Coordinates of C-alpha atoms and ligand atoms in Angstrom, one line a residue:
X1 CA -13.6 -26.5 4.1
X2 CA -12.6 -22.8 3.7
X3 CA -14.3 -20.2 1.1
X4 CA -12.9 -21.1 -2.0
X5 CA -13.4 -25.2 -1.6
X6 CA -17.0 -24.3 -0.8
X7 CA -17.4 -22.7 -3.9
X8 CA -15.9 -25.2 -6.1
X9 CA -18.2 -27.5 -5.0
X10 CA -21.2 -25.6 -5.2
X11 CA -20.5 -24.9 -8.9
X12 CA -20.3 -28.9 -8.9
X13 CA -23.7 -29.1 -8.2
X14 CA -22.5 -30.9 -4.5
X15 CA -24.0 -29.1 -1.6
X16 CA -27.0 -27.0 -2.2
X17 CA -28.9 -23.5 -1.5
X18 CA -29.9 -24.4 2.0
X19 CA -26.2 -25.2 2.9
X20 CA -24.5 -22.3 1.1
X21 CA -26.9 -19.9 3.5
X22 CA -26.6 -22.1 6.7
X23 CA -22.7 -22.4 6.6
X24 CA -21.4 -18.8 7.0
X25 CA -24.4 -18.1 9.3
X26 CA -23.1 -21.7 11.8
X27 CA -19.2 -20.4 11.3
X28 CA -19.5 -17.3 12.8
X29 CA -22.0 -18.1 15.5
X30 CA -19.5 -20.8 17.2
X31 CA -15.9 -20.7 16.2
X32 CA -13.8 -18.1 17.7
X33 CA -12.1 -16.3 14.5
X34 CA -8.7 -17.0 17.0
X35 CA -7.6 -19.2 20.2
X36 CA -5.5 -18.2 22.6
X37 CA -4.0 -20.7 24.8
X38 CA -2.0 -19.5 28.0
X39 CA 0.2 -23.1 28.6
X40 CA 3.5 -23.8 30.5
X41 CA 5.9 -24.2 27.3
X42 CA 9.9 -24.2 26.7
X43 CA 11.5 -21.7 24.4
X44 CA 15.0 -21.4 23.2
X45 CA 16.4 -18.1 22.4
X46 CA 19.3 -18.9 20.4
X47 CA 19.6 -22.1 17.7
X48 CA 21.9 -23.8 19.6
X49 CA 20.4 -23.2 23.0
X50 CA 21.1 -26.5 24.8
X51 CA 18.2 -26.5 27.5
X52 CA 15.2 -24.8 26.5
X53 CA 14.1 -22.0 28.9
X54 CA 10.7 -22.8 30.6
X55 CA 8.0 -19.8 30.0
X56 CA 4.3 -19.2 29.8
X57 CA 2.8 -18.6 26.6
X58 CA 0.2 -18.3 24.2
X59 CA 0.1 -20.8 21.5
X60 CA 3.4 -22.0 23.1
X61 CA 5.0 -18.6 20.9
X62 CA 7.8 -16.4 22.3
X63 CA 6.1 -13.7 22.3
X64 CA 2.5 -14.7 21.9
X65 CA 1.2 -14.9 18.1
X66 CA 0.7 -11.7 15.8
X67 CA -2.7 -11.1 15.7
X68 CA -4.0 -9.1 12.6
X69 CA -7.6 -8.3 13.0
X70 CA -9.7 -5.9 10.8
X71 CA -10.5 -2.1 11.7
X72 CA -14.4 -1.7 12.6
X73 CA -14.8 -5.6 12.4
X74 CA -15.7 -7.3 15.4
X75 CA -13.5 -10.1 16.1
X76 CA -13.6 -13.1 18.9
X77 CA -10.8 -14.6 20.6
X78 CA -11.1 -17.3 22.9
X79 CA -9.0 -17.3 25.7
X80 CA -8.1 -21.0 27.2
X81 CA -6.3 -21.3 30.3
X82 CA -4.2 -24.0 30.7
X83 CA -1.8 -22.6 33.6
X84 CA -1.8 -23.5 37.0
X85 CA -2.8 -19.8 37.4
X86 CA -5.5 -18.2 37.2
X87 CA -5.3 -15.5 34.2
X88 CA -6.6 -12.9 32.1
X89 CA -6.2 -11.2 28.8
X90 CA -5.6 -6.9 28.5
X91 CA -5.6 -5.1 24.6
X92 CA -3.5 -2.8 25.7
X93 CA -4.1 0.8 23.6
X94 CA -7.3 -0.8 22.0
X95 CA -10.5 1.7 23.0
X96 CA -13.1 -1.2 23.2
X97 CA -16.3 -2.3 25.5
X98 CA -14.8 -1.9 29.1
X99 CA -16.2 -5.7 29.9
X100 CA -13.6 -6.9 27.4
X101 CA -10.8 -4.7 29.1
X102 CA -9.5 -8.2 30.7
X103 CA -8.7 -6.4 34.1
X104 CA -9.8 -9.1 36.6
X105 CA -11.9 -7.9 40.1
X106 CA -12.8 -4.7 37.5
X107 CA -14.3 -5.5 34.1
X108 CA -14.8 -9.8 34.2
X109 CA -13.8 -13.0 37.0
X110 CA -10.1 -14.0 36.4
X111 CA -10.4 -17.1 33.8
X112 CA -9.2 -20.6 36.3
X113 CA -6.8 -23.1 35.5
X114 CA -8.8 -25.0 32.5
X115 CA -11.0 -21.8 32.4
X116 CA -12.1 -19.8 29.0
X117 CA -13.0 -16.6 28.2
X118 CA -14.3 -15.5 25.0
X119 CA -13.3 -11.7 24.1
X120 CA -15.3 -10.1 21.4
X121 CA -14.7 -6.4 20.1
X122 CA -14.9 -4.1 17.8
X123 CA -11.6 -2.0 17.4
X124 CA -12.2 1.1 16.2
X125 CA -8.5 2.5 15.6
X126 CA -6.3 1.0 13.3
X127 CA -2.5 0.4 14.2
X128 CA 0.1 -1.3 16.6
X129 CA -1.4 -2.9 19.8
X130 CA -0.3 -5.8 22.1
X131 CA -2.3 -8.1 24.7
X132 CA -0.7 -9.3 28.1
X133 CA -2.0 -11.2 30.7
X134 CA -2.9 -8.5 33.4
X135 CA -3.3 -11.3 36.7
X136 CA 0.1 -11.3 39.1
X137 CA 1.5 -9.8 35.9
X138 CA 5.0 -8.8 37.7
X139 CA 5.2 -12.7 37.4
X140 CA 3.5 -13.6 34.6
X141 CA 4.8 -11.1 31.8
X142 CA 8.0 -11.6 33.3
X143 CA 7.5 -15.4 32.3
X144 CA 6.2 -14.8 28.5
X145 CA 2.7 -14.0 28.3
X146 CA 2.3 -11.5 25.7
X147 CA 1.8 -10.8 22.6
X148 CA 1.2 -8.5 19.5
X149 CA -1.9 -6.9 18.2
X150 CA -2.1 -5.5 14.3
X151 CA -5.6 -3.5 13.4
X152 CA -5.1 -3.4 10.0
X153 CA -6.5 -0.1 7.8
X154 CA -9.2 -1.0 5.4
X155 CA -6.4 0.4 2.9
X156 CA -3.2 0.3 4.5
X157 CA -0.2 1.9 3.0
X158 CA 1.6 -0.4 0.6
X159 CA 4.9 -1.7 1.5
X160 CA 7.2 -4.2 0.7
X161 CA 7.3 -5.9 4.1
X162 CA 5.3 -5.3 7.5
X163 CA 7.3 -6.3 10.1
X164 CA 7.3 -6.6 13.7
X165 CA 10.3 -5.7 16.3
X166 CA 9.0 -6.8 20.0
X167 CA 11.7 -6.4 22.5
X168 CA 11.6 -8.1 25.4
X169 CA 13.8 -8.5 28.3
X170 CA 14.6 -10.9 31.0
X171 CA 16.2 -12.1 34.1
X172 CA 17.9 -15.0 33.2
X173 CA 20.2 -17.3 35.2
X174 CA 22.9 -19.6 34.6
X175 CA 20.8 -22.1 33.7
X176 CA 19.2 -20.4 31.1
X177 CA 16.3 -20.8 33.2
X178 CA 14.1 -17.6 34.1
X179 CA 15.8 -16.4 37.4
X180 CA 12.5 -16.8 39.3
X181 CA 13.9 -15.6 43.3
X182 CA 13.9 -12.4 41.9
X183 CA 10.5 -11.4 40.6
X184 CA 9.0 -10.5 44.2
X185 CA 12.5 -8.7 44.7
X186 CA 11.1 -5.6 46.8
X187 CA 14.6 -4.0 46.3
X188 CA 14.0 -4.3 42.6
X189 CA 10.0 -2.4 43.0
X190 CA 11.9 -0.2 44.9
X191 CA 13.3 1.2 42.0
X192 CA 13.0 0.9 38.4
X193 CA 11.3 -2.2 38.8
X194 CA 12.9 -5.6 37.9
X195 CA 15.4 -5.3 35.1
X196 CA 16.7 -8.5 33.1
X197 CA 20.4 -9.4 32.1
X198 CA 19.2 -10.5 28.5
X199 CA 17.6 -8.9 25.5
X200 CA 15.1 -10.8 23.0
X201 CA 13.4 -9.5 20.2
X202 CA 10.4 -11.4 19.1
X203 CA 11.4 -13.7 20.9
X204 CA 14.9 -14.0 19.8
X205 CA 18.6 -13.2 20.5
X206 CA 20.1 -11.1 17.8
X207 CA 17.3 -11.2 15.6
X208 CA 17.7 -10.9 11.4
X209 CA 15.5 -9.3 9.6
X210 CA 15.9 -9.9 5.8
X211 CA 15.4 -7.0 3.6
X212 CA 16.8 -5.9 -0.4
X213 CA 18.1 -2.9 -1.8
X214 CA 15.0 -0.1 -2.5
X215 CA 12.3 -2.1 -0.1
X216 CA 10.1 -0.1 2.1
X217 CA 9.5 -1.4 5.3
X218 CA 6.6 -0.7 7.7
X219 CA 8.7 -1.7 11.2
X220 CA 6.5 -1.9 14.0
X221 CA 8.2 -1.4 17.5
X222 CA 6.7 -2.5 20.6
X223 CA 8.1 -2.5 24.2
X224 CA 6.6 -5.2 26.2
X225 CA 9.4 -5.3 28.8
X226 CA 8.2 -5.5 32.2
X227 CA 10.1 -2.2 33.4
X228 CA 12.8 -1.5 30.9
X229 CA 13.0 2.2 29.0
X230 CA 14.4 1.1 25.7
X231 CA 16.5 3.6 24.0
X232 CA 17.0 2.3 20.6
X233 CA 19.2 3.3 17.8
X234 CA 18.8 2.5 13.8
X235 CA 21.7 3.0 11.4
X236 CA 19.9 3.6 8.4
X237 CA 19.3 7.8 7.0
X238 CA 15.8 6.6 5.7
X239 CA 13.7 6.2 8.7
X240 CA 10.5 8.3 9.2
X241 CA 7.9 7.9 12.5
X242 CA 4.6 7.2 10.7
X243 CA 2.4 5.9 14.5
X244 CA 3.0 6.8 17.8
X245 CA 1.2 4.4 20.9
X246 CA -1.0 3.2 17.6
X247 CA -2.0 6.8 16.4
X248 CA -0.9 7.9 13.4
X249 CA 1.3 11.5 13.0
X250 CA 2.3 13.3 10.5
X251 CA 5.5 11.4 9.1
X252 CA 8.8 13.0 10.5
X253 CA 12.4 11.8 10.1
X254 CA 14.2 10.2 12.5
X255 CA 17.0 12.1 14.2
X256 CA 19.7 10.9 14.5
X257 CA 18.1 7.2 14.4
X258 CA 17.4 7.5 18.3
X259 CA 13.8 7.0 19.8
X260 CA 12.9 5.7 23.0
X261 CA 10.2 3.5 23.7
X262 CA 8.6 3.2 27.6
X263 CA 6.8 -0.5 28.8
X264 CA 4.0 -0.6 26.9
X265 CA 4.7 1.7 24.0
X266 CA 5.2 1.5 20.3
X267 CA 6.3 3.6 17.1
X268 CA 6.1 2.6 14.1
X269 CA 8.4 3.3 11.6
X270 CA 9.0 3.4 7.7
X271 CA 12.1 2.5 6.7
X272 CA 13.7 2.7 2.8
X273 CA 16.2 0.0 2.8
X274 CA 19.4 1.8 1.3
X275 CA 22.3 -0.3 1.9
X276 CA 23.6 -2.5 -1.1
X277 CA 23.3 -6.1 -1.4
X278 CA 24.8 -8.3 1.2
X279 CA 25.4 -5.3 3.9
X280 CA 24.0 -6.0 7.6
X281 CA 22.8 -2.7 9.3
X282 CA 22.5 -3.2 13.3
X283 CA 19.7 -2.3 15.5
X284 CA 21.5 -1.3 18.8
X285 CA 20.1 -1.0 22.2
X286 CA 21.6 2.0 24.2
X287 CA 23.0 1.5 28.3
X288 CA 24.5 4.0 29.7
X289 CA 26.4 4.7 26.6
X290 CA 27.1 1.3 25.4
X291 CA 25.6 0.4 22.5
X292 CA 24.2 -4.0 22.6
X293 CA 22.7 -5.1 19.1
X294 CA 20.0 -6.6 19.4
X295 CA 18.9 -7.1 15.7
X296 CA 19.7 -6.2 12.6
X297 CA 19.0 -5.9 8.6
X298 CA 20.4 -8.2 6.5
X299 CA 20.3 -7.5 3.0
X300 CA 20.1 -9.8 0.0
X301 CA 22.1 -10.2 -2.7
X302 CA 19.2 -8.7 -4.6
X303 CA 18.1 -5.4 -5.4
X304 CA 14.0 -4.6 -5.3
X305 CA 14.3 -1.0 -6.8
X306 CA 17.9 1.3 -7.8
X307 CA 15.4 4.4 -6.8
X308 CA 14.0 4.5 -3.4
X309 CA 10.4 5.9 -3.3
X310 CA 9.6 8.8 -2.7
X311 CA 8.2 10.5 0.9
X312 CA 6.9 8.7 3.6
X313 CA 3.2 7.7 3.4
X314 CA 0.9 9.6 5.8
X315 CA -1.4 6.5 7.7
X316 CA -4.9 7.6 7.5
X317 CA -6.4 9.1 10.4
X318 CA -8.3 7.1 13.0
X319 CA -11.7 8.2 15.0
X320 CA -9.5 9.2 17.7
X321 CA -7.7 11.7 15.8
X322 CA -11.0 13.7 15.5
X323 CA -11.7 13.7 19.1
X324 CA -11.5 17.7 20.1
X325 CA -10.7 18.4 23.2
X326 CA -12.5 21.6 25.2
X327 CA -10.1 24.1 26.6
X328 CA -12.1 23.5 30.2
X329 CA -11.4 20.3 31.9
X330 CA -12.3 18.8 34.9
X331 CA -8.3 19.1 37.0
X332 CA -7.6 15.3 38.8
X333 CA -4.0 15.9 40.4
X334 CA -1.7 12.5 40.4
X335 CA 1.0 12.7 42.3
X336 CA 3.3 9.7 42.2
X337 CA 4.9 9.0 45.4
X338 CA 7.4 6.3 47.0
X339 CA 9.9 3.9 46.1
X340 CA 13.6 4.2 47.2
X341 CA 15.2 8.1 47.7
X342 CA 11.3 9.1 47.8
X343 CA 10.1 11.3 50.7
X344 CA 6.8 8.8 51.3
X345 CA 6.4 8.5 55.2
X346 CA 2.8 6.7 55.2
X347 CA 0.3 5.8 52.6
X348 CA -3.1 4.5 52.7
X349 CA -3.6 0.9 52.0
X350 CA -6.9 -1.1 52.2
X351 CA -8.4 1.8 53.7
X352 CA -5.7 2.2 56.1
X353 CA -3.6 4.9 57.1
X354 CA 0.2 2.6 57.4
X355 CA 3.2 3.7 57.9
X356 CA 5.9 3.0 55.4
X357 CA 7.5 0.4 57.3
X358 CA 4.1 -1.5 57.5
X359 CA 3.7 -1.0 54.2
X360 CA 6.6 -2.5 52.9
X361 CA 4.9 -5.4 55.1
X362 CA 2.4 -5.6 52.2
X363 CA 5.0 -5.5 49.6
X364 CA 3.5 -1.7 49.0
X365 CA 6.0 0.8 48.1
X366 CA 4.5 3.5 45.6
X367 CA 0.9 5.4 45.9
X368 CA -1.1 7.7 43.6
X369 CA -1.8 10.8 46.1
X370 CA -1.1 9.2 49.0
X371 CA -3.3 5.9 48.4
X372 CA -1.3 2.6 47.2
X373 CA -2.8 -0.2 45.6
X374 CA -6.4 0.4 44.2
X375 CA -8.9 2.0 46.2
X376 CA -11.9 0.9 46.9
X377 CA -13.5 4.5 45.2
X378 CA -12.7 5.7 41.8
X379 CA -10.5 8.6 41.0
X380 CA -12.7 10.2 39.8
X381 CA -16.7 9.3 38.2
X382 CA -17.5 11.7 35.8
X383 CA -20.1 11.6 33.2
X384 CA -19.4 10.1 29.4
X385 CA -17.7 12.8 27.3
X386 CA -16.4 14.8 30.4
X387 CA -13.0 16.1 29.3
X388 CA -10.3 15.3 32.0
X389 CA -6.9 17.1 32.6
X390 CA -4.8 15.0 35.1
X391 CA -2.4 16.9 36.7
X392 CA 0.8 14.5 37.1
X393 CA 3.6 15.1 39.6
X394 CA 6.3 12.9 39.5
X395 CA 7.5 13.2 43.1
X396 CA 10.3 10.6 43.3
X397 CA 13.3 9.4 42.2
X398 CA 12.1 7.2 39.0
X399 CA 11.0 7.5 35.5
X400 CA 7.1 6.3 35.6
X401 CA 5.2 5.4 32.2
X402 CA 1.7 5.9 32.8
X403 CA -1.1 3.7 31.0
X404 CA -4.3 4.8 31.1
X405 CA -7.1 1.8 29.8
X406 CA -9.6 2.4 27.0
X407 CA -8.6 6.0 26.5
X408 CA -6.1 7.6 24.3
X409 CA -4.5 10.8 25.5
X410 CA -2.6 14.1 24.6
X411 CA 0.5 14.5 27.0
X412 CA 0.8 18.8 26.6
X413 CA 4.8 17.8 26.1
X414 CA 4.1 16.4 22.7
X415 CA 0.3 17.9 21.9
X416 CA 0.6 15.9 18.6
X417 CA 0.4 12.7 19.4
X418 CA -2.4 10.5 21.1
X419 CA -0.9 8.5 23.0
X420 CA -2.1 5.7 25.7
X421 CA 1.3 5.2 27.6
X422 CA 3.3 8.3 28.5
X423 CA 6.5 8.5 30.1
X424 CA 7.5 11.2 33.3
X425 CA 10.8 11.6 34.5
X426 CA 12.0 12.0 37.7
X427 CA 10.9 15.4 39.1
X428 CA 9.0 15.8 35.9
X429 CA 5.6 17.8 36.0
X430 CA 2.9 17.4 33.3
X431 CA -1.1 17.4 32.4
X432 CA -2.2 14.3 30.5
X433 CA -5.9 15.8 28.9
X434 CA -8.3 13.9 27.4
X435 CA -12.0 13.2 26.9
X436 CA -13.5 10.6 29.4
X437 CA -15.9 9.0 26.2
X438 CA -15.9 5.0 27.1
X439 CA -18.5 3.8 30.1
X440 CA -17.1 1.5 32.2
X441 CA -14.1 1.4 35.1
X442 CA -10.9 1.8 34.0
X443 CA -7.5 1.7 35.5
X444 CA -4.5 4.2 35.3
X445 CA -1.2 2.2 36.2
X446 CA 2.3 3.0 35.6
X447 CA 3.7 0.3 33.2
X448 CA 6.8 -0.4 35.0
X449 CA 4.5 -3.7 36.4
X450 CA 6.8 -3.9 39.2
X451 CA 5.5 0.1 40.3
X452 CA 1.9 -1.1 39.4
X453 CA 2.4 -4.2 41.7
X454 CA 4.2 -2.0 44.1
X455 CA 1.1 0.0 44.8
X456 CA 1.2 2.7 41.6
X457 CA -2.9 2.0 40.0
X458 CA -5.3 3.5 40.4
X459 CA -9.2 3.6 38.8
X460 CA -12.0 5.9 37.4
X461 CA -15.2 5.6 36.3
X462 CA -17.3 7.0 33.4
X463 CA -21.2 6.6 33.5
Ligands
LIG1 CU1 6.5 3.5 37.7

């Protein structure tokens, strides 16, 4: 019986006082406002796919369902594991209670085959998140399980569509099947992690997307490849950058239509449809120079509005925004070390001083100053509302996209933005500041998952 049958009744005279209190109060005490179920399902990528790929998944949805929860309203999702594997669930961006963080051995017990796990929170910044399992996830986000996260603004902007673009990729074989001898493939960790042969986005080959003449269109990208950087590029004049990793910025246009989104990050976009009825306008994917389509706009043979509105709108700001930053900081150095062409002779492992042969033993190729894997002591502990400056080196040969959990961050390359995942280039130097405010451990992991399997995470700890 939802809201609006309840009511009818009631002004029936059927049902009374006493159940018109009791029935909101026994709804939101046991039922989950949403269900997650992590199952072994099939998934075809194109209509005429003959044998469905097998994946994991929630809700048996490639990717896992949109979720649209409410800013500042707490929300439950129960988490049902119906893998042979044991799981767990990461919000990746969202600045929540650290025993909700999903990262198993750290923040909760990794959820059992035919285990549950209810997550509650509160998210208190509005914009574009995703959740991923984050147990063997080198395996299982290369298999499917992930999906996307919406906090919506108590007001959000209007627009004619809100739309989701989640690109995904994967190593496919000839089978169609997910090429599965390759996801402990050390050559693969070794460098920029394990790439796929095939492009989805939400969950599809050459995805449509169906707009008119004059629409605006929120467009919300997320990256939720395992290790690919994807450089995408838009064919439209009208696209301004409205969010950045979630945050909102002040709205700038869109050079060129190029942007570039690391594992793990998202922009989103608004877009004034321009074209006239009937035109398609591709979304391309850039390779070394080759340009793949991997979506595109199709437009109607209708026409919303002959004037496209004016100026982007500016998203309000979130709590995070307001967070100031003092000048002093406590320095943490990260150096980021290993992987093939790297100069890494020995890390530590376990508490162990190996060499690298022994640790390519363990299947441990990349270390945080000199440590791979996580380490039995934090980082760094520091008190709640220390400000941190991390000092990253990027000491190898490879492009690293570092997540930090619970936290946003300014990256001093682009002091505008807060970002969560930020991306360093080979050789590249950089300080990542921000203000340790959320109790709790918390990892810091590149999101290329093959690095962070490889050894690349680390932790710290704010009391
Ligand atoms: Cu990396």
């Amino acid at each position: 019986m939802n809201r609006r049958e309840f009511i009818k009744l009631s002004s029936l005279g059927i049902g009374g006082g006493a159940l018109m209190s009791s029935f909101p109060l026994w709804s939101s005490l046991n039922k989950p406002d949403i269900r997650l179920v992590a199952s072994e399902s099939s998934h075809t990528f194109v209509p005429n796919q003959k044998v469905p790929t097998q994946v994991l998944s929630y809700n048996g949805s490639i990717p896992g369902p949109v979720l649209r929860v409410q800013q500042g309203v707490e929300t439950s999702i129960l988490f049902e594991n119906q893998m042979e594997e044991s799981s767990s669930i990461h919000w990746h961006g969202l600045r929540i209670d650290n025993a909700m963080d999903g990262v198993p051995g750290k923040t909760q017990e990794v959820v059992n085959q035919g285990g549950q796990f209810t997550y509650r929170f509160t998210p208190p910044d509005a914009g574009t998140y995703w959740y991923h399992t984050h147990q063997r996830s080198w395996e299982q986000l290369a298999k499917g399980l992930a999906g996307i996260l919406i906090v919506e603004e108590p007001n959000p902007p209007k627009v004619d569509q809100d739309l989701v673009f989640a690109i995904d990729d994967w190593r496919i074989n000839g089978s169609m099947q997910i090429d599965e001898e390759s996801l402990g493939d050390l050559h693969a960790w070794a460098h920029g992690g394990r790439m796929g042969n095939f492009v989805s986005v939400n969950g599809l080959a050459n995805k449509a997307y169906s707009v008119s003449k004059g629409e605006r269109i929120r467009f919300r990208l997320i990256n939720i490849a395992n290790s690919r950087i994807m450089t995408l590029r838009f064919n439209l004049p009208t696209i301004s950058v409205i969010a950045i990793d979630g945050q909102p910025v002040t709205p700038y246009s869109l050079e060129k239509g190029v942007l570039t989104l690391a594992p793990g990050q998202r922009i989103d976009l608004m877009i004034d449809m321009v074209l006239d009825p009937n035109h398609k306008s591709p979304i391309e994917l850039l390779i070394e120079d080759k340009a793949h389509q991997v979506a595109y706009f199709k437009f109607s043979d209708k026409v919303k509005r002959e004037q496209l509105l004016d100026n982007p709108i500016a998203l309000p700001l979130n709590p995070v925004n307001r967070v100031a930053i003092p000048e002093k900081a406590i320095s943490v150095p990260l150096l980021m070390e290993g992987g093939a062409m790297g100069s890494m002779q020995e890390a530590i492992y376990q508490g162990r001083k190996m060499t690298i042969n022994e640790l390519v033993q363990h299947q441990k190729i990349w270390a945080f100053n000199g440590v791979a894997g996580l380490p039995e002591k934090p980082l760094f502990q520091v008190n709640q509302g220390t400000a941190i400056g991390l000092a990253v080196v990027n000491n190898n040969a490879f492009p690293h996209g570092i997540h930090i959990h619970g936290h946003h961050f300014i990256h001093d390359k682009e002091p505008s933005y807060w970002r969560d995942t930020a991306l360093f280039s080979r050789g590249e130097k950089g300080r990542i500041k921000f203000v340790a405010d959320n109790p709790g451990k918390w990892l810091i992991h590149c999101h290329m998952i093959e690095h962070q399997a490889g050894g690349m995470v680390t932790w710290f700890e704010v009391v």
